[in-house]
Short mmCIF file of C-alpha atoms in Angstrom, two decimals:
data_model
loop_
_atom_site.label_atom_id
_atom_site.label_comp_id
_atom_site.label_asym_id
_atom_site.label_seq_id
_atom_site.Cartn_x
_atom_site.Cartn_y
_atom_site.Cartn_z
CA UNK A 1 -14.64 33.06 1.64
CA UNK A 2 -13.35 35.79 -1.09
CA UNK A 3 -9.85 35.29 -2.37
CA UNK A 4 -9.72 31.61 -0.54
CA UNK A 5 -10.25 29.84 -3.81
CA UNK A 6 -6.99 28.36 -5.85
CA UNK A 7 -7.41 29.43 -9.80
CA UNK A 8 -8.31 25.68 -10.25
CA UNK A 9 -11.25 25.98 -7.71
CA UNK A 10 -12.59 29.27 -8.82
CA UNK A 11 -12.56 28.30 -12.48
CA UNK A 12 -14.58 25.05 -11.54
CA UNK A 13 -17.20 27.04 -9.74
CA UNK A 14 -17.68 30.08 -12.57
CA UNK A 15 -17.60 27.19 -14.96
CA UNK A 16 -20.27 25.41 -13.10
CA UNK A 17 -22.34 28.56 -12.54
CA UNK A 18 -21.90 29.28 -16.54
CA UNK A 19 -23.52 26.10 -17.24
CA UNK A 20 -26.33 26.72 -14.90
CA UNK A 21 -26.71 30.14 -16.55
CA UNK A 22 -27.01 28.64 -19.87
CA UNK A 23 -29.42 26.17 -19.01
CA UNK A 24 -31.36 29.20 -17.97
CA UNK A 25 -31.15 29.23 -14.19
CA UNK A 26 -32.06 32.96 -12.71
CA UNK A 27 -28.89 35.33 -12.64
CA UNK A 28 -28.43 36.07 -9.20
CA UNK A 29 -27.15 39.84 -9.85
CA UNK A 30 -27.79 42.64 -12.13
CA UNK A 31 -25.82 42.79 -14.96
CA UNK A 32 -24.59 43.87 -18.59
CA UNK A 33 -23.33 40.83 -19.66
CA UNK A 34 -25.11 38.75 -22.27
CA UNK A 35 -22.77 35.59 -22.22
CA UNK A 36 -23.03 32.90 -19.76
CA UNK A 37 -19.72 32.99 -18.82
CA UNK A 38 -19.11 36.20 -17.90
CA UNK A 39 -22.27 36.25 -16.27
CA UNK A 40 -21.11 33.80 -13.80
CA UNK A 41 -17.57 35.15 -12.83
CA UNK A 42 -19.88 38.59 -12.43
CA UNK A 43 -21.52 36.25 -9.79
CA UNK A 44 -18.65 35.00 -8.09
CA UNK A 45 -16.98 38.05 -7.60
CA UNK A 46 -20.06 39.53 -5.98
CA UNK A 47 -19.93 36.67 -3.67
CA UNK A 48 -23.53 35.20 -4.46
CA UNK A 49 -22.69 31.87 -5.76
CA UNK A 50 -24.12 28.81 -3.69
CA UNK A 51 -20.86 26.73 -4.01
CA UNK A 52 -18.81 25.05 -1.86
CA UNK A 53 -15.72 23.73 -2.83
CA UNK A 54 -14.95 20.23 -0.40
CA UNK A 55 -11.62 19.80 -0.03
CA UNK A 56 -11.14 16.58 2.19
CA UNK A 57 -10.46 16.38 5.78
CA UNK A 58 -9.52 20.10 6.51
CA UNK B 1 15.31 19.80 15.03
CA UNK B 2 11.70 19.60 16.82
CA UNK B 3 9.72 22.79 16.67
CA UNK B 4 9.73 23.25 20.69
CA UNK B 5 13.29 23.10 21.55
CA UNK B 6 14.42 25.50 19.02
CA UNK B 7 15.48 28.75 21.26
CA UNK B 8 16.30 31.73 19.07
CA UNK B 9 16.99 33.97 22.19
CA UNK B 10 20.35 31.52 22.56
CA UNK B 11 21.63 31.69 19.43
CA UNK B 12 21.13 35.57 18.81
CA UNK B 13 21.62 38.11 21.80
CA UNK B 14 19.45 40.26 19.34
CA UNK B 15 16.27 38.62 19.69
CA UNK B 16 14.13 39.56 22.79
CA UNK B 17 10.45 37.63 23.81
CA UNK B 18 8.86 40.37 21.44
CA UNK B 19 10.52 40.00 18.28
CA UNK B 20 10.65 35.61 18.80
CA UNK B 21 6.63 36.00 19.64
CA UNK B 22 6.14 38.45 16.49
CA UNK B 23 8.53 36.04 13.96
CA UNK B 24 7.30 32.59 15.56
CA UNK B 25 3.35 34.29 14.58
CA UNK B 26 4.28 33.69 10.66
CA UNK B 27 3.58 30.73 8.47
CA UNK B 28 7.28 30.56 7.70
CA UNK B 29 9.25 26.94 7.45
CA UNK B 30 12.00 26.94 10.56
CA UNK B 31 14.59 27.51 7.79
CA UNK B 32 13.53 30.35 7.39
CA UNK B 33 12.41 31.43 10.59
CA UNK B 34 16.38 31.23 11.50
CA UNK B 35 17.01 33.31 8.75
CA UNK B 36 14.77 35.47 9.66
CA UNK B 37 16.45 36.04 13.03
CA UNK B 38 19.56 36.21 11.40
CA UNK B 39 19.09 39.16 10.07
CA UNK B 40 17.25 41.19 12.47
CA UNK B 41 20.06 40.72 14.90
CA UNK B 42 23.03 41.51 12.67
CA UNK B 43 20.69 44.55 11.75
CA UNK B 44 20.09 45.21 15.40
CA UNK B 45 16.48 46.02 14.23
CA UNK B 46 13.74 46.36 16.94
CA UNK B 47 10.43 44.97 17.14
CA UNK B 48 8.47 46.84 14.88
CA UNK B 49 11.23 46.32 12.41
CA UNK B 50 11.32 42.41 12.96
CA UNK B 51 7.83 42.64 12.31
CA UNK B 52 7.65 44.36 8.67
CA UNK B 53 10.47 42.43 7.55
CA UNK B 54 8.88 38.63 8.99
CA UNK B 55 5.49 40.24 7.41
CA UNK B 56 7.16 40.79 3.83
CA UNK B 57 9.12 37.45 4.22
CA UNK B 58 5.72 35.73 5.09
CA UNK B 59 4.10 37.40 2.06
CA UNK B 60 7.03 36.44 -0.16
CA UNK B 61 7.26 33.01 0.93
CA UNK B 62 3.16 32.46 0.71
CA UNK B 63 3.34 34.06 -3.34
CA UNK B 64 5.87 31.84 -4.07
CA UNK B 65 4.30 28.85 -2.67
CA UNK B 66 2.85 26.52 -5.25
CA UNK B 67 -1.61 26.19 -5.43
CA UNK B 68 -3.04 22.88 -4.55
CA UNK B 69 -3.53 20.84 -7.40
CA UNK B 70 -1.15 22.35 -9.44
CA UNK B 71 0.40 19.62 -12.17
CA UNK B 72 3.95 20.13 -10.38
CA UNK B 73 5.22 17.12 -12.39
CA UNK B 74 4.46 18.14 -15.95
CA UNK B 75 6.04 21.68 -15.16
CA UNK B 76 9.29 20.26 -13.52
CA UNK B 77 9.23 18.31 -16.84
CA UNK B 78 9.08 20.91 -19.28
CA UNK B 79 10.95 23.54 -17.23
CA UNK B 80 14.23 21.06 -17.23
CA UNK B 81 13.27 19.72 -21.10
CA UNK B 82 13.26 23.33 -22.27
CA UNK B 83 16.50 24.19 -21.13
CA UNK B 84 17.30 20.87 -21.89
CA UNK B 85 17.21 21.67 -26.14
CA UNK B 86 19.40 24.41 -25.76
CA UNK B 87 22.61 23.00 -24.54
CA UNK B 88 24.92 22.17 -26.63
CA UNK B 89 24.58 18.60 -28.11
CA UNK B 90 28.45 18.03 -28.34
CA UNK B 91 29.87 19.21 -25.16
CA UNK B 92 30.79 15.61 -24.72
CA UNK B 93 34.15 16.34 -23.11
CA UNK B 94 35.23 19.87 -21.66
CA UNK B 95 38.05 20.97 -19.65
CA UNK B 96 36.44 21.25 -16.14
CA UNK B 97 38.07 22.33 -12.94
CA UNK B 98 41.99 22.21 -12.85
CA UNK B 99 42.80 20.46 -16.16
CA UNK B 100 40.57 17.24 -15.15
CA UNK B 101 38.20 16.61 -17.95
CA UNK B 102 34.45 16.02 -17.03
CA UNK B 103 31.52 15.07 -18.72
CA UNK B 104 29.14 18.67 -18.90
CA UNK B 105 26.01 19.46 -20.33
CA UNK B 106 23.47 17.66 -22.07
CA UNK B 107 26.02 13.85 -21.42
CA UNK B 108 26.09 14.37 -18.10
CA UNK B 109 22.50 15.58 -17.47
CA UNK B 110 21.36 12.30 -19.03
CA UNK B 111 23.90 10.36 -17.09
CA UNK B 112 22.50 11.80 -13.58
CA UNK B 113 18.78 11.25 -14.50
CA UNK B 114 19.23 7.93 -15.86
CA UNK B 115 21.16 6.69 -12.59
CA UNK B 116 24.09 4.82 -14.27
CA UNK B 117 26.12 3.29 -12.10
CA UNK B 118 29.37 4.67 -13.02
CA UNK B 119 29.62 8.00 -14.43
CA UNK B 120 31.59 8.47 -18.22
CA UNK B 121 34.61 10.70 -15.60
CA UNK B 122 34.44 10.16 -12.29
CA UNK B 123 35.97 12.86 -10.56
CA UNK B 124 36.30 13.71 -6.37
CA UNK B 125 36.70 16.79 -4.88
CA UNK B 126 38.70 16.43 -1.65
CA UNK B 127 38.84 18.95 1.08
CA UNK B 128 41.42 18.59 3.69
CA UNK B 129 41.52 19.80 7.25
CA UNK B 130 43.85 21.36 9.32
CA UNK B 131 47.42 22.14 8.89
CA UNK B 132 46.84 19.61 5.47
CA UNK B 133 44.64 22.31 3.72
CA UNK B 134 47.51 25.35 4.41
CA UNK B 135 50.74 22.97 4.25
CA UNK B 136 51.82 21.69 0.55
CA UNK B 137 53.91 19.31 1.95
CA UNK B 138 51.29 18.07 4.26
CA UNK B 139 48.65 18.13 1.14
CA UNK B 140 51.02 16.34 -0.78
CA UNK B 141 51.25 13.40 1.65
CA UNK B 142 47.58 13.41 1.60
CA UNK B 143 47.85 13.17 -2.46
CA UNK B 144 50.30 10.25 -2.74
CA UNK B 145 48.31 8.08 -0.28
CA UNK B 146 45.13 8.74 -2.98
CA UNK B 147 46.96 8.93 -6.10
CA UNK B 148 47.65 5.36 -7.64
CA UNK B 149 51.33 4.82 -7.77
CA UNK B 150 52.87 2.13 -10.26
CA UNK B 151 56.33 1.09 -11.22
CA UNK B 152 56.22 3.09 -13.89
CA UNK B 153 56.23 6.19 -12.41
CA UNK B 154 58.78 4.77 -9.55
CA UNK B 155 61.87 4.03 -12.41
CA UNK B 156 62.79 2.17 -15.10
CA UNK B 157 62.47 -1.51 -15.50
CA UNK B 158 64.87 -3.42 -18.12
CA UNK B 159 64.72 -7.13 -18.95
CA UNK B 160 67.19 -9.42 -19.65
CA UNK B 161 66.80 -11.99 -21.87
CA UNK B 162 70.13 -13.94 -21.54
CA UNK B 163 69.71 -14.54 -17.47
CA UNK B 164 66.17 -14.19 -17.02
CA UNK B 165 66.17 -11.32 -15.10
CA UNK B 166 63.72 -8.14 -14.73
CA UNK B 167 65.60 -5.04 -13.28
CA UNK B 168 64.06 -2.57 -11.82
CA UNK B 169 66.20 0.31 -11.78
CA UNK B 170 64.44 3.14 -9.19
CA UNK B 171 64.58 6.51 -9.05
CA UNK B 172 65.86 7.60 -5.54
CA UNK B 173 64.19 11.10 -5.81
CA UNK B 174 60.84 9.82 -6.98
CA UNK B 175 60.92 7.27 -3.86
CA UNK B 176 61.34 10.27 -1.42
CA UNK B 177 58.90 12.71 -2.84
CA UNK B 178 56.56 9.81 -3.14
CA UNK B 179 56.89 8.53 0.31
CA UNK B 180 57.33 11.48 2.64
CA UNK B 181 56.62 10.16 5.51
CA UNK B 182 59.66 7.79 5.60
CA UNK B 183 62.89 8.65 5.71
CA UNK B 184 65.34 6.12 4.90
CA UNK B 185 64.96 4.95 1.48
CA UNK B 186 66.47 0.94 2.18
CA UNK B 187 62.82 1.17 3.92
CA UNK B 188 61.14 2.30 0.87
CA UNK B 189 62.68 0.13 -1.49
CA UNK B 190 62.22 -3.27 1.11
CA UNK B 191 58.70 -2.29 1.03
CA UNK B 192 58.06 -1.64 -2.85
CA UNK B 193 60.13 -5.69 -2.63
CA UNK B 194 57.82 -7.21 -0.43
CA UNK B 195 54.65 -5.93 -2.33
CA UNK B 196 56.57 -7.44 -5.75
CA UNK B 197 57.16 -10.47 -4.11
CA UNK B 198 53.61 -11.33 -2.67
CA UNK B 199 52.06 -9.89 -6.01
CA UNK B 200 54.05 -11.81 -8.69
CA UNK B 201 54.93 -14.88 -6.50
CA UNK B 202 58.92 -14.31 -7.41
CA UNK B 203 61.73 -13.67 -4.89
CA UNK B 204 63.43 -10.64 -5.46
CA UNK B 205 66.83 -9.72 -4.97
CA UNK B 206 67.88 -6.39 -4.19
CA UNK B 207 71.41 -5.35 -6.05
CA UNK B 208 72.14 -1.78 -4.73
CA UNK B 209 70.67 1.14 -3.02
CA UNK B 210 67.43 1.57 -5.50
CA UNK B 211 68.13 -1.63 -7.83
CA UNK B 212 66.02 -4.52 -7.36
CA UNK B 213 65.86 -7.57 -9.87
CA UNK B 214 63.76 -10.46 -10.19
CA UNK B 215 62.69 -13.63 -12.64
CA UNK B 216 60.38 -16.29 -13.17
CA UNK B 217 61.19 -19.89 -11.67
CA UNK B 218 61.55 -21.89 -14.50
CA UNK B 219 63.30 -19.98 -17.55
CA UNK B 220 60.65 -19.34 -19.97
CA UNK B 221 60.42 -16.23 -22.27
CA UNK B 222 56.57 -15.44 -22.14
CA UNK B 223 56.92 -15.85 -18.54
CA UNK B 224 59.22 -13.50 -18.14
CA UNK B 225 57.39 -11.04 -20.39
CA UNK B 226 54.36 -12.20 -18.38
CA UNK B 227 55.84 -10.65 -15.27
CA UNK B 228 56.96 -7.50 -16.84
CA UNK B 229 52.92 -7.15 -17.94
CA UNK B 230 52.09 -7.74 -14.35
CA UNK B 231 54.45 -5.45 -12.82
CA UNK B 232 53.17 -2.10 -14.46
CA UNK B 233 49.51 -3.35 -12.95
CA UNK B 234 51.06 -3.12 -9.51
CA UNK B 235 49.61 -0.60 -7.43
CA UNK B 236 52.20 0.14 -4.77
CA UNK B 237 50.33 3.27 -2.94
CA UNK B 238 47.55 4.94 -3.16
CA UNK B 239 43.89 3.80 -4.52
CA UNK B 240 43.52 1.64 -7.65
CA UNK B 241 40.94 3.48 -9.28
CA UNK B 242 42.35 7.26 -9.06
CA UNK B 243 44.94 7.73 -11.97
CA UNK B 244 45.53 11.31 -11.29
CA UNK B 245 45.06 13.98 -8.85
CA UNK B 246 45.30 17.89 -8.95
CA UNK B 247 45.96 19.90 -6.56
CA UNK B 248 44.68 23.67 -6.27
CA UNK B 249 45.35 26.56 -3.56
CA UNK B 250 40.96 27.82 -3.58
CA UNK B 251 39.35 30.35 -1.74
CA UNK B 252 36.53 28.78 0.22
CA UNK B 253 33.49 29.34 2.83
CA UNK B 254 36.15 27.72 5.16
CA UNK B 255 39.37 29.97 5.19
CA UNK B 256 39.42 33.16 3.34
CA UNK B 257 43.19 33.30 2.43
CA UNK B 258 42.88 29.90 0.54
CA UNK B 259 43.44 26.29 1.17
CA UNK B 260 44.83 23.46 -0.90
CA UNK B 261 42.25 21.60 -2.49
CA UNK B 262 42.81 18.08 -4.62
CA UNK B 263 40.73 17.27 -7.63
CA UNK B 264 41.27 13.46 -8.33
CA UNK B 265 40.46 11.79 -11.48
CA UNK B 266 38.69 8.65 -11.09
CA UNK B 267 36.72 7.81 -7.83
CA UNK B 268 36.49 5.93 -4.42
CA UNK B 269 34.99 7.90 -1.97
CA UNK B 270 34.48 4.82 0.46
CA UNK B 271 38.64 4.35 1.06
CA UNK B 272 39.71 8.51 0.66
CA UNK B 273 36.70 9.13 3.27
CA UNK B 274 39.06 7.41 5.80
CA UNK B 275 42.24 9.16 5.05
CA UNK B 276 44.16 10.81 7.62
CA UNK B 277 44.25 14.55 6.88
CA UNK B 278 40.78 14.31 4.69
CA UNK B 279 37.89 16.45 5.53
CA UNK B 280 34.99 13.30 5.41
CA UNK B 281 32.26 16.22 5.83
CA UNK B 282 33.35 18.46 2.61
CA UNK B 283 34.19 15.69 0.38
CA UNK B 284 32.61 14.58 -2.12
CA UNK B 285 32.57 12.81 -5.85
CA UNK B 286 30.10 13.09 -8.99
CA UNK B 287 28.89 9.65 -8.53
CA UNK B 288 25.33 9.36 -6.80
CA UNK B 289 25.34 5.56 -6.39
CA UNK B 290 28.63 5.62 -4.44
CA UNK B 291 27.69 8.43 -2.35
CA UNK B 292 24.15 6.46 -1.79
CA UNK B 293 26.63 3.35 -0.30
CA UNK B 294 28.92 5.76 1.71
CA UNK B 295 26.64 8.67 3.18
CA UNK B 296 22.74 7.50 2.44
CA UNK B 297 20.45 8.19 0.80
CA UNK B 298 19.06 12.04 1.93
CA UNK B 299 23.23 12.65 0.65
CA UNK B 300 22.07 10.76 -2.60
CA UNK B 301 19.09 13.18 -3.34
CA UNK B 302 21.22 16.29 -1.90
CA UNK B 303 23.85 15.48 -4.48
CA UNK B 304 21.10 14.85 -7.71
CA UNK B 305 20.18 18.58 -6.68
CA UNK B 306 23.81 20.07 -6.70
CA UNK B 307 24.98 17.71 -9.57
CA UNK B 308 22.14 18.89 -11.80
CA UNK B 309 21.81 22.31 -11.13
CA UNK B 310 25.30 22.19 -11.66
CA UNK B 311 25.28 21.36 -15.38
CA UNK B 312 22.61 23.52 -16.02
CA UNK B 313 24.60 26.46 -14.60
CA UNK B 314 27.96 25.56 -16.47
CA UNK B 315 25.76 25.72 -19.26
CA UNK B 316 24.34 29.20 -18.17
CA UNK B 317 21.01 28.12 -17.91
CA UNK B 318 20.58 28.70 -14.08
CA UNK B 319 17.52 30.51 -14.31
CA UNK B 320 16.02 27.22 -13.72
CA UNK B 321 14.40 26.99 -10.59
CA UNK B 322 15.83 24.49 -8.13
CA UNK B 323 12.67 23.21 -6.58
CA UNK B 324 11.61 21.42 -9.88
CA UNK B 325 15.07 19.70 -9.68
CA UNK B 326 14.57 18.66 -6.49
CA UNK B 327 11.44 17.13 -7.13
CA UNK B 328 13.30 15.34 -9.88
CA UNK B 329 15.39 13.98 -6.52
CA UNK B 330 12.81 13.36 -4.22
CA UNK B 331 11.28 11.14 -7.04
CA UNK B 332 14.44 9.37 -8.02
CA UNK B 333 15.23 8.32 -4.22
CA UNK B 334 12.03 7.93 -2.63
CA UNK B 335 12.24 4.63 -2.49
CA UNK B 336 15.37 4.57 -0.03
CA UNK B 337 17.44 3.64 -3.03
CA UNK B 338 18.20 5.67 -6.70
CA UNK B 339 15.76 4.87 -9.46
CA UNK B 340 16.32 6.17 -12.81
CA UNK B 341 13.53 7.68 -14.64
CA UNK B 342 13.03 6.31 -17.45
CA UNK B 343 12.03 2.53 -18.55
CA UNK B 344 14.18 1.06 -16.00
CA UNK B 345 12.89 3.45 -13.15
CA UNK B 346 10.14 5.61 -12.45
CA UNK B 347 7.75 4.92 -15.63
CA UNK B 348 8.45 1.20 -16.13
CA UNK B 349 7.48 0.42 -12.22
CA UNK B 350 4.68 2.16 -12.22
CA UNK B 351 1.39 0.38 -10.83
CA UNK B 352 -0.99 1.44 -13.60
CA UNK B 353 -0.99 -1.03 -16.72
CA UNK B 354 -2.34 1.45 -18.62
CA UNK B 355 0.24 3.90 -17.53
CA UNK B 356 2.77 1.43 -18.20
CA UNK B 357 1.60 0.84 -21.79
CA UNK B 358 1.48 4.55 -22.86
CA UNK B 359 5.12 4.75 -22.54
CA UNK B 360 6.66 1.76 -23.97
CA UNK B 361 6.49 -1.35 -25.58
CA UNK B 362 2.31 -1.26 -25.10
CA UNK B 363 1.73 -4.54 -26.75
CA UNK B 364 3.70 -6.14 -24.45
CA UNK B 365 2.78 -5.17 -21.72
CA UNK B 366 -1.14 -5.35 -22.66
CA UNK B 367 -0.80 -8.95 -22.97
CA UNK B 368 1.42 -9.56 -19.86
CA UNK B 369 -1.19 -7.92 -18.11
CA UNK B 370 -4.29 -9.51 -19.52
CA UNK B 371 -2.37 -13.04 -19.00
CA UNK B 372 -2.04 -12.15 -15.41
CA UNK B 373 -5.37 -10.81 -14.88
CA UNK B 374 -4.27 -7.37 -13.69
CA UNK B 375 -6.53 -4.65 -12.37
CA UNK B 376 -5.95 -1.07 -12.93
CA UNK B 377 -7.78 1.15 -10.50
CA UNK B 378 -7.15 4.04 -12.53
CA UNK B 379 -5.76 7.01 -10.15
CA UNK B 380 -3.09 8.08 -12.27
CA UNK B 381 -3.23 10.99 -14.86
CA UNK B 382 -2.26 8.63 -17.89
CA UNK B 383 -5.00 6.01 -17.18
CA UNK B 384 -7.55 8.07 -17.10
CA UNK B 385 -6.65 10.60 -19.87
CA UNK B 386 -6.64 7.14 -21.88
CA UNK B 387 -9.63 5.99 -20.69
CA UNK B 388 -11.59 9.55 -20.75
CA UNK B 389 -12.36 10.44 -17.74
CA UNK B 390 -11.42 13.74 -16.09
CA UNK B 391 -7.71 13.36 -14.49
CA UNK B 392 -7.03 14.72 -10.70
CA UNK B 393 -5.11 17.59 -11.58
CA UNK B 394 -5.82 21.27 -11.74
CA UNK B 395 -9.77 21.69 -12.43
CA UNK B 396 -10.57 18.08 -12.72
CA UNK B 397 -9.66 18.02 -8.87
CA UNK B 398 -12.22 20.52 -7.13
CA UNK B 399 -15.04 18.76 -5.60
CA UNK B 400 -18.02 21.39 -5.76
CA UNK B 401 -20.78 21.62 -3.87
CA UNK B 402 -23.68 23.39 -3.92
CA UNK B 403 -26.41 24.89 -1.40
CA UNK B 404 -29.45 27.34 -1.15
CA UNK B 405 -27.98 30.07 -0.15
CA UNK B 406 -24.59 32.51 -0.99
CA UNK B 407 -21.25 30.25 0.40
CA UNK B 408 -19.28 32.60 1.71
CA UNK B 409 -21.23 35.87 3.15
CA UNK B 410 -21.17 34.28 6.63
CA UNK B 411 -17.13 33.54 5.85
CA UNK B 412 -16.79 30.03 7.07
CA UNK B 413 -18.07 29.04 3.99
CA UNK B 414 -21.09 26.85 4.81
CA UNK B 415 -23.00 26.90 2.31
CA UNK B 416 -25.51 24.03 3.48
CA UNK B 417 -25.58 20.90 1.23
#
């Protein structure tokens, strides 16, 4: 769900995904980018990213 | 007003089932909504008109909106402190609205959000309705019956030391102008008597027209110097409290070639609410607790908004936005009463020990609490930034989860768990 996320939301999940990429999970994507970080906001905005954000009874 | 028996097509012949079905469609608040109507039918725009504009109201009103988990408290904070710094420090007194002096910037800003009970100058503003707002005469009736009268505004009073005897010599003009309504002035002057008499316990004899004299029972010198002292404190007319009151011709919402409008010093909105000739719904005063006992409480919070925003505009600092002010409100009556931030409101009641103890006095309140054997669940921000643990605010707030697969290329944004 593209552009559904709040700032909050989307910086948890990159930030989440940046760990994971520094840990050395596979990068989903192909890419330039050596640091984690950007890596993983690469990844969100190509829509790949696993995550889920629950927000409570909806 | 319920959402269902709202009927736009009544109030504006401009609005057809097409443009209601296309401006009902938006996520706008009712307010709005009507506003929205407004317009298009003093425009006379037609539907596909009605549409673009409810579409860029829509988007407006969704931009503007604040995210979840935003820390809405901490920016209300700072965008009020900030402002706060730059007012002038010693604005104590300045001369308001028609000559009355009120208490302005930084003063009174401290005196709203610390809720005290009576204001440094308490001030009304009194609208009047009907042939009162556009008559002077008729205004002026309405002023003398708010306006405290005493003797010493009536005539002179002499004392005699040799019989006894106060005199109180009055002045036939003042009586008239002061008491409009009635015109015979034996009337006047039996009445100003008879409030003497019942007030100082003394029989009073009237001499001529607009002389009256009086003295104490036994002869005694500091009685009868006693009397005189309790004579000025006599209020014959008008309300104890309000020593002065101004009177202004103003342009306003409700007649555009002016209407008389009185500015009183001192307050006591409870008695001038009932005054013939006094417009109950325009009136008001700058003190939140009396307007909490007289109109409620939703007046209460409605007057914290205008009050502050207010000071911060005299001050030309009204670039502030008025929703963090009203948050200010909603959090200072809440409760169904007015609680002051500060150690005797907001932060001293708060649930959280811990909270409690980060703002003031934490020793105390430590032990109080570990002599009572209290718990603190720790859902506040302060508790847990003390303790260490992420607070539920901004990023600390998102509850992730994560599947197998991409979350959102099938757009519900299942993502399996």
């Amino acid at each position: 769900m593209a552009g559904q996320d709040n700032r909050y939301e989307k910086a948890r999940i990159i930030g989440a995904r940046a760990l994971q990429v520094a840990y050395g999970a596979p990068v989903l994507i192909d890419t330039d980018q050596t640091q984690p970080i950007l890596i993983a906001a690469e990844e969100y905005d190509a829509g790949v990213l696993p995550f889920t954000v629950r927000r409570g009874e909806q | 007003m319920s959402e269902i028996d709202y009927d736009p097509q009544q109030k504006f012949d401009g609005v057809d089932d097409d443009i209601e079905a296309v401006v009902e469609d938006t996520e706008l608040p009712r307010r709005l909504k009507t506003k929205v109507y407004r317009t298009v039918d003093e425009r006379g725009a037609g539907v596909e008109d009605a549409d673009q504009i409810a579409k860029a109201v829509e988007n407006r009103y969704l931009d503007t909106r604040v995210d979840p988990l935003d820390p809405v408290g901490t920016v209300s904070a700072q965008s009020i402190g900030e402002p706060g710094t730059q007012m002038t420090m010693n604005t104590f007194h300045y001369a308001g609205v028609a000559e009355i002096d009120v208490t302005q910037g930084l003063p009174r800003l401290i005196e709203l959000v610390d809720a005290r009970k009576e204001p440094d100058t308490p001030m009304m503003t009194v609208h009047l309705e009907d042939e009162f707002a556009e008559n002077r005469e008729r205004a002026h009736e309405v002023v003398w019956k708010i306006e405290a009268t005493r003797i010493l505004a009536l005539g002179d009073i002499s004392t005699d030391v040799a019989d006894m005897l106060v005199r109180v010599d009055l002045n036939p003009d003042t009586l008239q102008e002061r008491w409009p309504t009635v015109d015979n002035l034996a009337e006047i002057v039996g009445e100003i008597s008879e409030t003497i008499e019942s007030k100082l316990g003394v029989d009073v004899v009237q001499l001529d027209e607009t002389v009256i004299e009086f003295g104490p029972d036994e002869p005694s010198y500091r009685e009868l110097l006693q009397l005189v002292e309790d004579l000025r404190e006599i209020v014959f007319k008008g309300i104890e409290d309000i020593d002065r009151v101004v009177i202004r011709r103003e342009d306003t919402e409700e007649s555009e070639d002016g209407e008389f409008v009185l500015y009183t010093e001192g307050s006591e909105l409870g008695n001038v609410l009932g005054i013939e000739g006094v417009d109950a719904s325009r009136t008001t005063c700058n003190n939140i607790h009396e307007i909490h006992r007289n109109l409620g409480i939703e007046a209460a919070r409605e007057s914290i908004i205008e009050e502050t925003m207010n000071t911060l505009e005299e001050q030309g600092l009204d670039d502030v936005n008025i929703r963090h002010l009203m948050l200010v409100a909603d959090i200072m009556t809440n409760g169904g009463g007015i609680q002051s931030i500060g150690r005797h409101g907001i932060s001293g009641s708060k649930e959280s020990v811990l909270a409690r103890a980060a703002f003031e006095v934490t020793v105390n309140h430590l032990l109080d609490a570990a002599i009572h054997g209290e718990i603190d669940d720790l859902n506040g921000v302060t508790e847990n930034v003390i303790v260490g643990k992420p607070i539920k605010l901004g990023t600390g707030d998102v509850n992730l989860r994560m599947g197998s697969e991409p979350a959102r290329t099938d757009g519900t944004g299942e993502g399996a768990d």
